[in-house]
Amino acid sequence: MDPRTALGRYGEDVAARLLADAGMTVLARNWRCREGEVDIVARDGDALVVCEVKTRTENSFQHPLAAVDRAKAERLRRLAERWTAEHGGPPPGGVRLDL
């Protein structure tokens, strides 16, 4: 496995643990469809949470939103719609995108 892939997997492992520790249920990791991939899909109470994980190697802090441009945000929204369509529709608590 190349270092970049290993770093990404490490970040997703840490994120999944943090979500579980916060009381969320991880439903899927690296869920893929024709339109792309979602790093983590989780349930927080009655809300669905679509998570985009960004792992950095630099020591300097960059806000996660800086890594998600308008096109990426739109793609995540479409992927969330696709997930809900394939898994019984949106939950009562709605859908949230987390970075």
Tab-separated table of C-alpha atoms in Angstrom:
chain	number	residue	atom	x	y	z
A	1	MET	CA	0.000	0.000	0.000
A	2	ASP	CA	1.409	3.396	-0.936
A	3	PRO	CA	1.978	5.968	1.859
A	4	ARG	CA	-0.856	8.260	0.743
A	5	THR	CA	-3.381	5.421	0.778
A	6	ALA	CA	-2.091	4.244	4.166
A	7	LEU	CA	-2.436	7.762	5.599
A	8	GLY	CA	-5.998	8.034	4.281
A	9	ARG	CA	-6.943	4.668	5.738
A	10	TYR	CA	-5.398	5.651	9.086
A	11	GLY	CA	-7.417	8.896	9.117
A	12	GLU	CA	-10.625	7.029	8.322
A	13	ASP	CA	-9.912	4.492	11.097
A	14	VAL	CA	-9.407	7.320	13.609
A	15	ALA	CA	-12.542	9.131	12.396
A	16	ALA	CA	-14.664	5.962	12.635
A	17	ARG	CA	-13.461	5.390	16.215
A	18	LEU	CA	-14.213	9.001	17.166
A	19	LEU	CA	-17.717	8.750	15.713
A	20	ALA	CA	-18.371	5.503	17.593
A	21	ASP	CA	-16.980	7.008	20.811
A	22	ALA	CA	-19.394	9.926	20.330
A	23	GLY	CA	-22.297	7.459	20.286
A	24	MET	CA	-22.814	7.234	16.531
A	25	THR	CA	-23.248	3.979	14.638
A	26	VAL	CA	-20.982	3.535	11.627
A	27	LEU	CA	-23.138	2.040	8.872
A	28	ALA	CA	-20.590	1.899	6.042
A	29	ARG	CA	-17.025	2.802	5.214
A	30	ASN	CA	-15.798	3.614	1.723
A	31	TRP	CA	-19.293	3.186	0.286
A	32	ARG	CA	-19.115	3.390	-3.504
A	33	CYS	CA	-21.528	3.890	-6.320
A	34	ARG	CA	-21.285	5.120	-9.889
A	35	GLU	CA	-21.085	8.771	-8.776
A	36	GLY	CA	-18.199	8.323	-6.335
A	37	GLU	CA	-17.331	7.300	-2.792
A	38	VAL	CA	-18.324	8.315	0.726
A	39	ASP	CA	-15.629	7.802	3.366
A	40	ILE	CA	-18.007	7.052	6.257
A	41	VAL	CA	-21.786	6.798	6.550
A	42	ALA	CA	-23.058	6.858	10.139
A	43	ARG	CA	-26.236	7.285	12.145
A	44	ASP	CA	-26.430	9.908	14.887
A	45	GLY	CA	-29.720	9.314	16.664
A	46	ASP	CA	-32.307	9.543	13.904
A	47	ALA	CA	-30.039	11.527	11.538
A	48	LEU	CA	-27.867	10.117	8.774
A	49	VAL	CA	-24.316	11.483	8.727
A	50	VAL	CA	-22.217	11.444	5.555
A	51	CYS	CA	-18.563	12.016	6.505
A	52	GLU	CA	-15.706	13.223	4.339
A	53	VAL	CA	-12.388	12.505	6.069
A	54	LYS	CA	-9.329	14.669	5.367
A	55	THR	CA	-6.014	13.567	6.847
A	56	ARG	CA	-3.006	15.877	6.749
A	57	THR	CA	0.691	15.188	7.114
A	58	GLU	CA	1.746	18.794	7.674
A	59	ASN	CA	2.083	20.233	11.151
A	60	SER	CA	0.244	23.393	10.132
A	61	PHE	CA	-3.505	23.518	10.687
A	62	GLN	CA	-5.812	23.959	7.724
A	63	HIS	CA	-9.544	24.007	8.285
A	64	PRO	CA	-11.195	20.946	6.692
A	65	LEU	CA	-13.574	23.193	4.736
A	66	ALA	CA	-10.559	24.515	2.826
A	67	ALA	CA	-10.211	21.064	1.234
A	68	VAL	CA	-13.833	20.903	0.043
A	69	ASP	CA	-14.725	23.169	-2.838
A	70	ARG	CA	-18.205	23.757	-4.217
A	71	ALA	CA	-17.962	20.855	-6.686
A	72	LYS	CA	-16.906	18.408	-3.949
A	73	ALA	CA	-19.695	19.607	-1.644
A	74	GLU	CA	-22.216	19.108	-4.448
A	75	ARG	CA	-20.840	15.618	-5.133
A	76	LEU	CA	-21.207	14.735	-1.433
A	77	ARG	CA	-24.802	15.983	-1.503
A	78	ARG	CA	-25.555	13.802	-4.548
A	79	LEU	CA	-23.904	10.799	-2.894
A	80	ALA	CA	-26.000	11.340	0.244
A	81	GLU	CA	-29.134	11.406	-1.923
A	82	ARG	CA	-28.029	8.201	-3.641
A	83	TRP	CA	-27.364	6.480	-0.288
A	84	THR	CA	-30.807	7.379	1.026
A	85	ALA	CA	-32.459	6.265	-2.225
A	86	GLU	CA	-30.754	2.871	-1.990
A	87	HIS	CA	-31.375	2.436	1.751
A	88	GLY	CA	-35.047	3.209	2.290
A	89	GLY	CA	-35.213	6.982	1.995
A	90	PRO	CA	-34.106	9.803	4.267
A	91	PRO	CA	-34.334	9.197	8.015
A	92	PRO	CA	-36.661	11.266	10.246
A	93	GLY	CA	-33.724	13.339	11.517
A	94	GLY	CA	-32.561	14.272	8.027
A	95	VAL	CA	-29.116	14.024	6.489
A	96	ARG	CA	-25.993	15.866	7.624
A	97	LEU	CA	-22.631	16.266	5.906
A	98	ASP	CA	-19.667	16.239	8.310
A	99	LEU	CA	-16.016	16.964	7.590
